[in-house]
Structure formats: C-alpha cells, structure tokens
Coordinates of C-alpha atoms and ligand atoms in Angstrom, one line a residue:
M1168 CA -4.7 -33.8 -116.4
S1169 CA -7.3 -32.7 -114.0
V1170 CA -6.6 -32.9 -110.3
L1171 CA -9.5 -32.3 -107.9
T1172 CA -9.0 -31.1 -104.4
I1173 CA -11.7 -32.6 -102.2
E1174 CA -12.6 -31.1 -98.8
T1175 CA -12.8 -33.5 -96.0
T1176 CA -12.9 -33.7 -92.2
P1177 CA -11.0 -36.0 -89.8
I1178 CA -12.5 -39.4 -89.2
Q1179 CA -12.1 -40.8 -85.7
G1180 CA -10.3 -44.1 -85.1
Q1181 CA -7.9 -44.2 -88.1
K1182 CA -5.1 -45.5 -85.8
P1183 CA -3.1 -48.3 -87.3
G1184 CA -2.9 -51.4 -85.1
T1185 CA -0.5 -54.4 -85.0
S1186 CA -0.4 -54.4 -88.8
G1187 CA -1.8 -51.3 -90.6
L1188 CA -5.4 -50.0 -90.4
R1189 CA -8.0 -52.8 -90.3
K1190 CA -11.7 -52.1 -90.1
T1191 CA -14.9 -53.5 -91.5
T1192 CA -15.2 -53.3 -95.2
R1193 CA -18.2 -51.0 -94.9
T1194 CA -16.2 -48.6 -92.8
F1195 CA -13.6 -48.4 -95.6
M1196 CA -16.3 -47.9 -98.1
G1197 CA -17.6 -44.9 -96.2
T1198 CA -17.3 -41.4 -97.6
H1199 CA -13.6 -40.2 -97.6
Y1200 CA -12.5 -43.1 -95.3
L1201 CA -10.0 -44.7 -97.6
E1202 CA -9.0 -41.3 -99.1
N1203 CA -8.3 -39.7 -95.8
F1204 CA -6.0 -42.5 -94.7
V1205 CA -4.1 -42.7 -98.1
A1206 CA -3.6 -38.9 -98.0
S1207 CA -2.2 -39.3 -94.5
I1208 CA 0.2 -42.0 -95.7
F1209 CA 1.5 -39.8 -98.4
G1210 CA 1.7 -36.9 -95.9
A1211 CA 3.6 -39.0 -93.3
I1212 CA 6.3 -40.0 -95.8
G1213 CA 6.9 -36.5 -97.0
G1214 CA 4.8 -36.6 -100.1
A1215 CA 4.6 -38.8 -103.2
E1216 CA 6.2 -36.3 -105.7
G1217 CA 8.5 -38.1 -108.1
K1218 CA 8.3 -41.4 -106.1
T1219 CA 7.8 -45.0 -107.1
F1220 CA 5.5 -47.3 -105.2
V1221 CA 4.3 -50.9 -105.3
L1222 CA 0.6 -51.5 -105.0
G1223 CA -1.4 -54.7 -104.6
G1224 CA -3.6 -56.7 -102.2
D1225 CA -5.0 -60.0 -101.4
G1226 CA -8.0 -59.7 -103.7
R1227 CA -10.6 -59.4 -101.0
Y1228 CA -13.9 -57.5 -101.6
F1229 CA -13.2 -53.8 -102.3
N1230 CA -9.5 -54.5 -103.3
D1231 CA -10.3 -53.6 -106.9
R1232 CA -12.0 -50.3 -106.0
A1233 CA -9.3 -49.3 -103.5
V1234 CA -6.6 -49.9 -106.1
Q1235 CA -8.3 -47.4 -108.4
V1236 CA -8.6 -44.8 -105.7
I1237 CA -5.0 -45.1 -104.6
L1238 CA -3.7 -44.9 -108.2
R1239 CA -5.6 -41.7 -108.8
M1240 CA -4.5 -40.2 -105.5
A1241 CA -0.8 -41.2 -106.2
A1242 CA -1.1 -39.6 -109.7
A1243 CA -2.6 -36.4 -108.2
E1244 CA 0.3 -36.2 -105.7
G1245 CA 2.8 -36.4 -108.5
A1246 CA 4.1 -40.0 -108.0
A1247 CA 6.3 -41.0 -111.0
R1248 CA 5.4 -44.7 -111.2
V1249 CA 3.3 -47.3 -109.4
I1250 CA 4.0 -51.0 -109.9
V1251 CA 0.8 -52.9 -109.6
G1252 CA 0.2 -56.7 -109.4
Q1253 CA -2.0 -57.8 -112.3
G1254 CA -5.6 -57.5 -111.3
G1255 CA -4.5 -55.5 -108.3
I1256 CA -3.2 -58.7 -106.7
L1257 CA 0.0 -59.2 -104.7
S1258 CA 0.6 -61.5 -101.8
T1259 CA 2.2 -59.6 -98.9
P1260 CA 5.6 -61.3 -99.2
A1261 CA 5.6 -60.8 -103.0
A1262 CA 4.8 -57.1 -102.5
S1263 CA 7.7 -56.8 -100.0
N1264 CA 10.0 -58.5 -102.5
L1265 CA 9.0 -56.2 -105.3
I1266 CA 9.5 -53.1 -103.1
R1267 CA 13.1 -54.3 -102.4
T1268 CA 14.1 -55.6 -105.8
R1269 CA 12.7 -52.6 -107.7
G1270 CA 14.3 -50.2 -105.3
T1271 CA 11.0 -48.3 -104.8
D1272 CA 10.1 -45.7 -102.2
G1273 CA 7.7 -48.2 -100.5
G1274 CA 4.4 -49.8 -101.2
I1275 CA 0.8 -49.9 -100.2
I1276 CA -0.7 -53.4 -99.4
L1277 CA -4.4 -54.0 -99.2
S1278 CA -5.3 -56.8 -96.8
A1279 CA -6.9 -57.6 -93.5
S1280 CA -4.7 -60.7 -93.6
H1281 CA -6.4 -63.7 -91.9
N1282 CA -9.7 -61.8 -91.2
P1283 CA -12.6 -62.9 -93.4
G1284 CA -13.4 -60.9 -96.5
G1285 CA -16.6 -59.6 -98.1
I1286 CA -18.8 -56.6 -97.8
D1287 CA -19.8 -57.6 -94.3
A1288 CA -16.3 -58.7 -93.2
D1289 CA -13.0 -56.9 -93.0
F1290 CA -10.6 -54.8 -95.1
G1291 CA -7.2 -53.3 -94.4
I1292 CA -4.4 -51.1 -95.7
K1293 CA -0.8 -50.7 -94.7
F1294 CA 2.3 -48.9 -95.9
N1295 CA 5.6 -50.7 -96.2
G1296 CA 8.8 -48.7 -96.5
P1297 CA 11.7 -48.9 -99.0
N1298 CA 13.2 -51.9 -97.0
G1299 CA 10.0 -53.8 -97.9
G1300 CA 8.9 -53.9 -94.2
P1301 CA 5.8 -52.6 -92.4
A1302 CA 6.0 -49.0 -91.3
P1303 CA 7.5 -48.6 -87.8
E1304 CA 5.5 -47.2 -85.0
S1305 CA 7.0 -43.7 -85.4
L1306 CA 5.6 -43.5 -88.9
T1307 CA 2.2 -45.0 -88.2
A1308 CA 1.9 -42.5 -85.4
K1309 CA 2.5 -39.7 -87.9
M1310 CA -0.1 -41.1 -90.2
H1311 CA -2.6 -41.2 -87.3
D1312 CA -1.8 -37.7 -86.4
L1313 CA -2.4 -36.5 -89.9
T1314 CA -5.8 -38.3 -90.0
M1315 CA -6.8 -36.2 -87.0
R1316 CA -6.0 -32.9 -88.8
I1317 CA -6.8 -33.6 -92.4
I1318 CA -8.9 -30.9 -94.3
G1319 CA -8.6 -32.1 -97.9
Y1320 CA -7.0 -34.5 -100.3
R1321 CA -6.1 -34.5 -104.0
I1322 CA -7.3 -37.0 -106.5
W1323 CA -6.9 -37.3 -110.3
E1324 CA -10.2 -37.2 -112.1
G1325 CA -10.3 -39.8 -114.9
A1326 CA -11.4 -43.2 -116.0
D1327 CA -10.3 -46.4 -114.2
V1328 CA -6.8 -47.6 -115.1
D1329 CA -6.7 -51.0 -116.8
V1330 CA -4.7 -53.2 -114.4
S1331 CA -5.8 -56.5 -116.0
S1332 CA -3.2 -56.6 -118.7
L1333 CA 0.6 -56.8 -118.2
G1334 CA 2.7 -53.9 -119.3
E1335 CA 2.8 -50.1 -118.9
T1336 CA -0.1 -47.7 -118.9
S1337 CA -0.7 -44.4 -117.3
C1338 CA -2.9 -42.5 -114.9
G1339 CA -2.5 -38.8 -115.7
E1340 CA 1.2 -38.2 -116.0
M1341 CA 2.1 -41.2 -113.7
T1342 CA 3.2 -44.5 -115.2
V1343 CA 1.4 -47.6 -114.1
E1344 CA 3.3 -50.8 -114.6
V1345 CA 1.3 -53.9 -114.3
V1346 CA 3.4 -57.0 -113.4
D1347 CA 2.8 -60.7 -113.0
P1348 CA 2.2 -61.1 -109.2
V1349 CA 3.9 -64.5 -109.1
D1350 CA 7.0 -64.4 -111.4
D1351 CA 9.6 -62.4 -109.3
Y1352 CA 8.5 -64.2 -106.1
A1353 CA 8.8 -67.7 -107.6
E1354 CA 12.3 -66.8 -108.9
L1355 CA 13.4 -65.7 -105.4
M1356 CA 12.2 -69.0 -104.0
E1357 CA 14.3 -70.8 -106.6
E1358 CA 17.4 -69.0 -105.4
L1359 CA 16.8 -69.9 -101.8
F1360 CA 15.8 -73.5 -102.0
D1361 CA 17.1 -76.7 -103.7
F1362 CA 14.5 -77.0 -106.4
S1363 CA 16.2 -80.1 -107.9
A1364 CA 16.0 -81.9 -104.5
L1365 CA 12.3 -80.9 -104.2
K1366 CA 11.5 -82.1 -107.7
A1367 CA 13.1 -85.4 -106.9
L1368 CA 11.1 -85.6 -103.7
F1369 CA 7.8 -85.3 -105.5
A1370 CA 9.0 -87.5 -108.4
G1371 CA 9.7 -90.2 -105.7
G1372 CA 6.1 -90.2 -104.7
F1373 CA 6.1 -87.8 -101.7
T1374 CA 2.6 -86.4 -101.2
M1375 CA 1.3 -83.2 -99.8
R1376 CA -1.7 -81.0 -99.6
F1377 CA -1.4 -77.2 -99.6
D1378 CA -4.6 -75.4 -98.5
A1379 CA -4.7 -72.0 -100.1
M1380 CA -8.0 -71.3 -98.3
H1381 CA -9.4 -69.6 -101.4
A1382 CA -7.0 -66.8 -100.7
V1383 CA -4.1 -65.1 -102.5
T1384 CA -1.5 -68.0 -102.4
G1385 CA -3.6 -70.2 -104.7
P1386 CA -1.8 -69.0 -107.9
Y1387 CA 1.6 -68.8 -106.1
A1388 CA 1.4 -72.3 -104.7
T1389 CA 0.1 -73.8 -108.0
E1390 CA 2.9 -72.2 -110.0
I1391 CA 5.6 -73.3 -107.5
L1392 CA 4.5 -76.6 -106.2
E1393 CA 2.6 -78.1 -109.2
R1394 CA 4.3 -76.4 -112.2
R1395 CA 7.9 -75.8 -111.1
L1396 CA 8.3 -78.7 -108.7
G1397 CA 6.1 -81.2 -110.4
A1398 CA 3.7 -82.1 -107.5
P1399 CA 0.6 -83.7 -108.9
A1400 CA -2.4 -81.6 -109.8
G1401 CA -4.7 -81.4 -106.8
T1402 CA -1.8 -80.9 -104.4
V1403 CA -3.1 -77.3 -104.0
M1404 CA -6.6 -77.4 -102.5
N1405 CA -9.0 -74.4 -102.4
G1406 CA -6.6 -72.7 -104.9
N1407 CA -9.0 -70.3 -106.6
P1408 CA -8.9 -67.0 -104.8
S1409 CA -12.3 -65.3 -104.2
P1410 CA -13.2 -61.9 -102.8
D1411 CA -14.8 -63.5 -99.7
F1412 CA -12.4 -66.5 -99.5
G1413 CA -15.1 -68.9 -100.4
G1414 CA -17.1 -67.7 -97.4
G1415 CA -14.4 -69.0 -95.1
H1416 CA -12.0 -67.6 -92.5
P1417 CA -8.6 -67.6 -94.2
D1418 CA -6.6 -68.2 -91.0
P1419 CA -4.3 -71.2 -91.2
N1420 CA -4.8 -72.9 -87.8
P1421 CA -6.4 -76.1 -86.8
T1422 CA -9.8 -74.4 -86.2
W1423 CA -10.1 -72.6 -89.5
A1424 CA -8.1 -75.0 -91.7
K1425 CA -10.2 -77.9 -90.5
E1426 CA -10.6 -79.5 -93.9
L1427 CA -6.9 -79.9 -94.2
M1428 CA -6.6 -81.0 -90.5
D1429 CA -9.2 -83.7 -91.1
V1430 CA -7.2 -85.0 -94.1
M1431 CA -3.9 -85.0 -92.1
M1432 CA -5.4 -86.7 -89.0
G1433 CA -7.2 -89.3 -91.1
S1434 CA -6.3 -92.6 -92.7
D1435 CA -5.7 -90.9 -96.1
A1436 CA -3.2 -88.4 -94.8
T1437 CA -0.5 -87.2 -97.1
D1438 CA 3.2 -87.0 -96.1
F1439 CA 2.9 -83.3 -95.5
G1440 CA 0.2 -80.6 -95.2
A1441 CA 0.4 -76.9 -95.1
A1442 CA -1.9 -73.9 -95.4
S1443 CA -1.5 -70.1 -95.8
D1444 CA -3.7 -67.2 -95.0
G1445 CA -5.6 -64.3 -96.8
D1446 CA -2.5 -62.4 -97.9
G1447 CA 0.0 -65.3 -98.0
D1448 CA 2.2 -64.3 -95.1
R1449 CA 1.1 -66.9 -92.5
N1450 CA 1.6 -70.6 -92.6
M1451 CA 0.4 -73.8 -90.9
I1452 CA 2.5 -76.9 -90.9
V1453 CA 1.2 -80.4 -90.3
G1454 CA 2.6 -83.9 -90.8
K1455 CA 0.8 -87.2 -91.0
G1456 CA -1.1 -87.1 -87.6
A1457 CA 1.3 -84.4 -86.4
Y1458 CA 0.4 -80.8 -86.0
V1459 CA 3.4 -78.5 -85.6
T1460 CA 2.8 -75.4 -83.5
P1461 CA 4.2 -72.2 -85.1
S1462 CA 6.6 -71.7 -82.3
D1463 CA 8.0 -75.3 -82.7
S1464 CA 8.1 -74.7 -86.5
L1465 CA 10.3 -71.7 -86.0
A1466 CA 12.6 -73.7 -83.7
V1467 CA 12.8 -76.6 -86.2
L1468 CA 13.5 -74.2 -89.1
A1469 CA 16.3 -72.5 -87.2
A1470 CA 17.9 -75.8 -86.2
N1471 CA 17.8 -77.1 -89.8
A1472 CA 18.0 -74.0 -92.0
T1473 CA 21.5 -74.7 -93.2
L1474 CA 20.1 -77.7 -95.2
A1475 CA 18.7 -75.1 -97.7
P1476 CA 21.2 -73.4 -100.1
G1477 CA 20.0 -69.9 -99.2
Y1478 CA 21.0 -70.4 -95.5
A1479 CA 24.0 -72.8 -96.0
N1480 CA 26.3 -70.2 -94.4
G1481 CA 24.4 -70.3 -91.1
L1482 CA 22.2 -67.8 -89.3
A1483 CA 23.3 -64.4 -87.9
G1484 CA 20.7 -64.6 -85.2
V1485 CA 17.0 -65.3 -84.6
A1486 CA 14.1 -63.3 -83.3
R1487 CA 10.7 -64.1 -82.0
S1488 CA 7.8 -62.0 -80.7
M1489 CA 7.5 -62.1 -76.9
P1490 CA 4.4 -64.3 -76.7
T1491 CA 6.0 -66.9 -79.1
S1492 CA 7.3 -69.9 -77.1
R1493 CA 10.9 -69.9 -76.1
A1494 CA 11.7 -73.1 -78.1
V1495 CA 13.8 -71.2 -80.6
D1496 CA 15.9 -69.7 -77.8
R1497 CA 17.2 -73.2 -77.0
V1498 CA 18.3 -73.7 -80.6
A1499 CA 20.0 -70.3 -80.7
E1500 CA 21.8 -71.2 -77.5
A1501 CA 23.0 -74.4 -79.0
L1502 CA 24.1 -72.6 -82.2
G1503 CA 25.8 -69.9 -80.2
I1504 CA 23.8 -67.1 -81.9
E1505 CA 21.7 -64.3 -80.4
A1506 CA 17.9 -64.7 -79.9
Y1507 CA 16.0 -61.5 -79.8
E1508 CA 12.6 -61.0 -78.1
T1509 CA 10.4 -58.3 -79.7
P1510 CA 6.8 -57.1 -79.2
T1511 CA 4.1 -58.7 -81.4
G1512 CA 4.1 -57.2 -84.9
W1513 CA 6.4 -58.0 -87.8
K1514 CA 7.4 -54.4 -88.0
F1515 CA 9.6 -54.9 -85.0
F1516 CA 11.8 -57.4 -86.8
G1517 CA 12.7 -54.9 -89.6
N1518 CA 15.5 -53.1 -87.8
L1519 CA 17.1 -56.4 -86.7
L1520 CA 17.0 -57.8 -90.2
D1521 CA 18.2 -54.6 -91.8
A1522 CA 21.1 -54.4 -89.4
G1523 CA 22.1 -58.0 -90.2
K1524 CA 21.5 -59.1 -86.6
V1525 CA 19.1 -61.9 -87.4
T1526 CA 18.4 -64.2 -90.4
L1527 CA 15.2 -65.9 -89.2
C1528 CA 12.2 -64.6 -87.3
G1529 CA 8.9 -66.0 -86.3
E1530 CA 5.8 -65.6 -84.3
E1531 CA 3.2 -67.8 -82.6
S1532 CA 0.6 -66.3 -84.8
A1533 CA 1.7 -68.6 -87.7
G1534 CA 4.3 -66.3 -89.1
T1535 CA 7.8 -67.2 -90.0
G1536 CA 10.2 -65.5 -92.4
S1537 CA 13.8 -64.6 -93.1
D1538 CA 15.9 -61.8 -94.4
H1539 CA 14.9 -62.6 -98.0
V1540 CA 12.0 -60.1 -97.6
R1541 CA 10.7 -57.9 -94.7
E1542 CA 7.5 -59.7 -94.2
K1543 CA 6.6 -63.1 -92.9
D1544 CA 6.2 -65.5 -95.7
G1545 CA 3.8 -68.5 -95.8
L1546 CA 5.1 -70.3 -98.9
W1547 CA 8.7 -69.7 -98.0
A1548 CA 8.1 -71.5 -94.7
V1549 CA 6.5 -74.4 -96.6
L1550 CA 9.4 -74.6 -99.0
L1551 CA 12.0 -74.5 -96.2
W1552 CA 10.1 -77.4 -94.5
L1553 CA 10.0 -79.3 -97.8
N1554 CA 13.8 -78.7 -98.3
I1555 CA 14.4 -80.1 -94.8
L1556 CA 12.2 -83.1 -95.4
A1557 CA 14.0 -83.8 -98.7
A1558 CA 17.4 -83.6 -97.1
R1559 CA 16.6 -85.5 -93.9
K1560 CA 14.3 -88.1 -95.5
I1561 CA 12.3 -88.7 -92.3
S1562 CA 8.7 -87.7 -91.5
V1563 CA 7.4 -84.6 -89.8
A1564 CA 6.6 -86.6 -86.7
E1565 CA 10.1 -88.0 -86.6
I1566 CA 11.6 -84.5 -87.0
M1567 CA 9.6 -83.2 -84.1
A1568 CA 10.4 -86.2 -81.8
D1569 CA 14.1 -85.8 -82.7
H1570 CA 13.9 -82.0 -82.1
W1571 CA 12.3 -82.4 -78.6
T1572 CA 14.9 -85.1 -77.7
S1573 CA 17.7 -82.7 -78.5
Y1574 CA 16.3 -79.4 -77.2
G1575 CA 13.5 -80.3 -74.7
R1576 CA 9.9 -79.4 -75.5
N1577 CA 8.0 -76.2 -74.9
Y1578 CA 4.3 -77.2 -74.8
Y1579 CA 2.4 -74.3 -76.2
S1580 CA -1.1 -73.1 -76.9
R1581 CA -2.9 -69.8 -77.5
H1582 CA -6.5 -69.3 -76.3
D1583 CA -8.4 -66.5 -78.0
Y1584 CA -11.6 -64.9 -76.5
E1585 CA -13.0 -63.0 -79.4
A1586 CA -15.3 -60.0 -79.6
V1587 CA -15.2 -59.5 -75.8
E1588 CA -16.8 -56.2 -74.8
T1589 CA -13.9 -53.7 -74.9
D1590 CA -14.6 -52.3 -71.4
K1591 CA -14.5 -55.8 -69.9
A1592 CA -11.3 -56.7 -71.7
N1593 CA -9.6 -53.5 -70.6
A1594 CA -10.8 -54.0 -67.0
L1595 CA -9.3 -57.5 -67.0
L1596 CA -5.9 -56.3 -68.1
E1597 CA -6.0 -53.3 -65.7
R1598 CA -6.8 -55.5 -62.8
L1599 CA -4.0 -57.8 -63.8
E1600 CA -1.5 -55.0 -64.1
A1601 CA -2.4 -53.6 -60.7
K1602 CA -1.5 -56.9 -59.0
L1603 CA 1.7 -57.6 -61.0
S1604 CA 4.1 -56.5 -58.2
D1605 CA 2.3 -58.8 -55.7
L1606 CA 2.5 -61.9 -57.8
P1607 CA 6.2 -63.0 -57.5
G1608 CA 6.5 -65.6 -54.8
T1609 CA 2.8 -66.5 -54.7
I1610 CA 1.7 -70.1 -55.5
V1611 CA -0.9 -70.6 -58.2
Q1612 CA -2.1 -74.1 -59.0
G1613 CA 0.9 -75.5 -57.2
M1614 CA 3.4 -73.4 -59.2
T1615 CA 5.5 -70.6 -57.8
V1616 CA 5.4 -67.3 -59.7
E1617 CA 9.0 -66.3 -60.4
A1618 CA 8.4 -62.9 -62.0
A1619 CA 5.6 -60.9 -63.5
D1620 CA 5.7 -57.7 -65.6
Q1621 CA 4.3 -55.7 -68.5
F1622 CA 6.7 -56.3 -71.5
A1623 CA 8.6 -53.3 -72.9
Y1624 CA 11.0 -53.4 -75.8
D1625 CA 14.1 -51.2 -76.4
D1626 CA 15.0 -51.5 -80.0
P1627 CA 18.8 -52.3 -80.1
V1628 CA 19.2 -50.6 -83.5
D1629 CA 17.3 -47.3 -83.2
G1630 CA 16.9 -47.1 -79.5
S1631 CA 13.2 -46.6 -79.6
R1632 CA 11.1 -47.9 -76.7
S1633 CA 7.7 -49.7 -77.0
E1634 CA 5.8 -50.1 -73.8
G1635 CA 2.6 -51.9 -72.7
Q1636 CA 3.3 -54.9 -75.0
G1637 CA 1.7 -57.7 -72.9
V1638 CA 1.5 -59.0 -69.3
R1639 CA 4.0 -61.8 -68.6
V1640 CA 3.8 -64.2 -65.7
M1641 CA 6.8 -66.5 -65.4
F1642 CA 6.9 -69.5 -63.1
E1643 CA 9.7 -71.4 -61.6
G1644 CA 10.6 -74.4 -63.8
G1645 CA 10.0 -72.5 -67.1
A1646 CA 6.2 -72.3 -67.4
R1647 CA 4.8 -68.9 -68.6
I1648 CA 1.5 -67.2 -69.3
V1649 CA 1.1 -64.1 -71.4
F1650 CA -2.0 -61.9 -71.6
R1651 CA -2.5 -59.3 -74.2
L1652 CA -5.2 -57.7 -76.4
S1653 CA -5.0 -58.3 -80.1
G1654 CA -4.2 -55.3 -82.3
T1655 CA -5.8 -56.8 -85.4
G1656 CA -9.4 -57.5 -84.5
T1657 CA -12.3 -55.3 -85.7
Q1658 CA -15.1 -56.3 -83.3
G1659 CA -14.8 -55.4 -79.6
A1660 CA -11.6 -56.8 -78.1
T1661 CA -9.9 -60.1 -78.6
L1662 CA -8.1 -61.4 -75.5
R1663 CA -5.2 -63.6 -76.2
V1664 CA -3.9 -65.9 -73.5
Y1665 CA -0.6 -67.6 -74.4
L1666 CA 0.2 -70.7 -72.4
E1667 CA 3.6 -72.4 -72.2
D1668 CA 5.2 -75.1 -70.2
R1669 CA 8.7 -76.4 -70.5
V1670 CA 9.7 -80.1 -70.3
E1671 CA 13.4 -81.0 -70.5
G1672 CA 12.9 -84.7 -71.2
P1673 CA 13.7 -87.5 -71.8
E1674 CA 10.3 -88.3 -70.2
G1675 CA 7.1 -86.5 -71.0
L1676 CA 7.9 -85.2 -74.5
D1677 CA 5.0 -86.7 -76.4
R1678 CA 1.9 -85.8 -74.5
P1679 CA -1.1 -84.1 -76.1
A1680 CA -0.6 -80.4 -75.6
D1681 CA -4.0 -79.7 -74.1
E1682 CA -3.4 -82.4 -71.5
A1683 CA 0.2 -81.2 -70.8
L1684 CA -1.1 -77.6 -70.3
Q1685 CA -4.1 -78.2 -68.1
T1686 CA -2.5 -76.8 -65.0
I1687 CA -1.3 -73.7 -66.8
V1688 CA -4.8 -73.1 -68.3
A1689 CA -6.2 -73.3 -64.8
A1690 CA -3.5 -70.9 -63.5
A1691 CA -4.3 -68.4 -66.2
D1692 CA -8.0 -68.4 -65.2
E1693 CA -7.1 -68.1 -61.5
I1694 CA -4.7 -65.2 -62.1
A1695 CA -6.8 -63.2 -64.6
Q1696 CA -10.3 -64.4 -63.6
I1697 CA -11.2 -64.7 -67.3
H1698 CA -14.5 -66.4 -66.6
E1699 CA -15.6 -63.9 -64.0
M1700 CA -14.4 -60.8 -65.9
T1701 CA -15.6 -61.7 -69.4
G1702 CA -18.4 -64.1 -68.7
R1703 CA -16.8 -66.6 -71.1
D1704 CA -16.5 -70.3 -70.2
K1705 CA -14.1 -71.3 -72.9
P1706 CA -12.0 -69.7 -75.7
D1707 CA -13.4 -69.2 -79.2
V1708 CA -10.2 -70.3 -80.9
T1709 CA -7.4 -72.5 -79.6
T1710 CA -4.2 -72.7 -81.6
Ligands
G16_1180 C1 -0.2 -59.4 -87.8 C2 1.2 -59.0 -87.5 C3 1.8 -60.1 -86.7 C4 1.0 -60.4 -85.4 C5 -0.4 -60.8 -85.8 C6 -1.3 -61.0 -84.6 O1 -0.2 -60.5 -88.6 O2 1.9 -58.7 -88.7 O3 3.1 -59.6 -86.3 O4 1.6 -61.4 -84.7 O5 -0.9 -59.7 -86.6 O6 -1.4 -59.8 -84.0 P1 -2.4 -59.6 -82.8 O7 -2.1 -60.6 -81.8 O8 -2.2 -58.2 -82.3 O9 -3.8 -59.8 -83.4 P2 -1.1 -60.6 -89.9 O10 -0.9 -61.9 -90.5 O11 -2.5 -60.4 -89.4 O12 -0.7 -59.4 -90.8

C-alpha cells in the first residue's frame, strides 16, 4: 500500500457552524479544501488508527468524489473499516442509526441539508460521534483549531473503491463494507410504529402525498410507505434523488414545497401531506387545508406519542431549541415531565438524550426526533403522525383544533432575510444587544416588554456553557420575538426573526397566523429596525 503525505497550508474559514462545515460546492472542490478538513476531523478525534466509521451523504453534487477522498484518507490513517451506504448514499438519520447499531467510532456525513445542491450551490460535511449525534462544540472547536495549523495530510494512492455493489471490498488494508442505505433504517421504523395499523389505514383508503423533493428520502419513503405499508404507487412524489435536487431547494416548508402545498390546499387534497429535506432529517406536516407549524407538530407528537408502540411507556422529558415556540412546554407541564430549552443545533440535544432526560426533541426549523437515533428524523416524524392519525381516526385539522382547545395556541412564524450583507446584519444585532437592558418596561406596539436578554445555555449534563445564542424579547401576556443569525447559510448572513404570540382560548384559536401575528411583526421591526438596518422591505422566506 502506498501512502502519500501531501503538504498543505491552513485555509481560512473552516469553522463548523450550526451543523458541520457548509460552504459552496466550488469551495469544497478547491485544492486541499476537503482534505484539510477531513484530516482535522481525524486529528480532533485522536486519529483513525484501528477505528470503524460510517460514511455516506445525501447524494448531492460532489458526494461521489468526496466519498472516494475520505475513504483513501481513512485508509492512509489506518482505519480498520468504513461502512458506506451503497453509492455513497445515507440519509442523516440512517447514518446516525448505523453508527449506533454497529457500535462504530463515529461517522462522516456529507450534506448541506436543505441548501440547494449542484456545482454552483452548496456542499457540507460533518462528523457524528459514537452516540450517532453531531459533534459537540468542544470537538468542532478542536477541528477548527487544527485547520488553522495543518501542514500536511496523508492519503492512500490507488484506484477508486467500488461502492456501487453491496458487500465487502477494500481500500489498501482497510475494509470497506457497502450496505443497503434503507434496510436497517426501515427495520428500526417497524420496531417503533404499529405497521399493521398503518397498513390497515392505507388499505381503508387513506390517502397521502410524500414529497421527497428529489432528495435522499425518495428510496426510504418508497420502501416504507409504498412497499411495506401498501400506500398506492405515486404516494411518494419527486422520489428520484438527483445531485441538484431537480434544480429545486430541498427545504420542506410552504415556500419551497409549494407543489405539495398547492395540492394540500386545493380541492384534490389528500388526507395527509408531508415532505422531507436534502438529507432526510427535516419534515413538513400538512393536512387537508391545514399546515402544521414545526413547533405545533412537536407539541402534538409529545401529547400523543404513547399511541405508538415505541413510546407506549411515556416520555422521560422533552426538549426544544430556544427559538422554537413554547407550545410543547404546555404539553410537558400537563404530562408532569421536564421541558428543556437548548440553543439552536441538534448537537445540543445529544447529552440530554444520552442521559435519558428526554425522549422527544424538536426545532422550529422543521426538525423533530427522538431517542431512537441522535439526529432529527423526517420520515420518523411522518410515521409518528401516521400512527397518531391511525389511532385517533380524525383529520389533521381536527387534531390541531383539539390540541389548541386543550393547551391553548402559540401562534408562530419565522421570517428569514437571506443573503444580507454580513456587516449590516452584525450591526443590527450589535445595536439590539446594546439596548437590551433598556427594553424591559417599555411599550412597543401596545405591548409591554417583560424581559430581554441574549440567550446562554448551561448544559445540565456536562456543565458546558454556550453563550450568544440569540436575542430574546419577551412581552407580558406570552408574546416573544427572537432574533439571531443563521449558522447554516453560505452567502452573506441570514437574519432569522422568530415571532410568537400566545392565546389561551377558548376564543381566537383559529385565526390565520399572519393575521394573528401582525402586531408582533410590527414590534419586531420597531425594535430591530430591520427595514432601516438591512434595506429589506419584507422577508425572503416565511415559515
Ligand atoms: C441544522 C441544525 C438544526 C438547526 C438548523 C437551522 O439543521 O441541525 O439544529 O435548527 O440547522 O440552523 P440555523 O438557524 O443556524 O440556520 P439542518 O437540517 O440544516 O442540518
């Protein structure tokens, strides 16, 4: 075996964000870019010698080349075995599952999630630890530090490894095991959910559309929904994955999953609609004429989880990211379980899940999941919804109405201002932070500010502290606005404004969200002077 040592120099900006390192595809294709980061991953985890890893990605442009580079680097570093999804493909939750069930030393996942794919779009890479979850901040900081000091990396010189056929092959002295990307994951779903009830549901004429958005969940959804559960062919739409996601933006929200939304809001709506993103960890839920916000979805899943066999013994606790609406807190209160509030980023749920403090977690960014893996899981959320619908035998709209009657409603929306000049976005937040201490007691759009702060999180398991996680402005009566910059964008800065208002009921529970939130939207602009500071009249995306 011939191992080459290649000289390199540090490349600026290889700092992992909310979820790994995400940059434009062309950046990743640049000389030494991928290699420097992969070498830094191996360095940060104390080397690859004798270790076993999982490797796969969402199939976006450059996935295939990156897989070959990583295999050769792992071989050069003395890794014992790499388990690769056939064709280099693994959805993020399926990768997390394999890392756990095969007892590996972690895995490398190639994805920029919901960001578009293609040579002129985005690529990404992240490392998940032996628990199957995204590397914590302490580890990503080490990776970044190593990228700043790297002088060389090792790579095995040889032909491409054939990852198109199932079975074992090798790369130098390292074993490469090519596995079916769907099998293990589909089996896990069968353990968690009542597949007989779901089969009976579809056999009884229940209709649904699952929009795979030309992304990685196509084969997973087709196998589970159409083959194992007997949903009619055509239930899965846009089910053929493509390297540029059919030229689309694989983000399951009403803006980007418009094709599905049009179906669900039209006269031919099916009973249930759902979508998933580039790497299969996000989900969107929509009923006939009824869009369910991710925050409400988390609350409904928490309130009804025991209807699924995998959760029949109840929930240990729940967790949500700070900007996620507090709807699930009400459910936790009623169930008498703890509700944790973490910073944005699935990695923050890992410790809580590992310590058995929570069973379900979720985020406003269309992510929900449980302790079955250590990632959010799009299809899992869809199957839990289906299990609930099969058990309760009422529509999505009826479930929502019932939920709001029992727990009150947290009207919620997120406004995104994308590709804002970084300086302007930073200035907006700095200005806001500077006036935080003056805000309490002031009246904005007729509402009194109760408290305002910059969110910091003390991890109850390992005691680590994460600061600067978003500006919160809380109003008397339960309304709240959160401002933060996205950690996943690749162009300029994305300003996210999270808007929430609380209605106890019984009146006022069924208003259109944009109407119910008008005053909060105006308050956000008044407090942050979004228009003045960014020059933007309206958000680019509203979820
Ligand atoms: C990632 C993280 C999520 C986070 C989301 C949005 O999701 O895993 O925890 O909520 O990004 O983050 P931001 O607001 O910083 O852009 P994904 O699906 O992109 O991996």
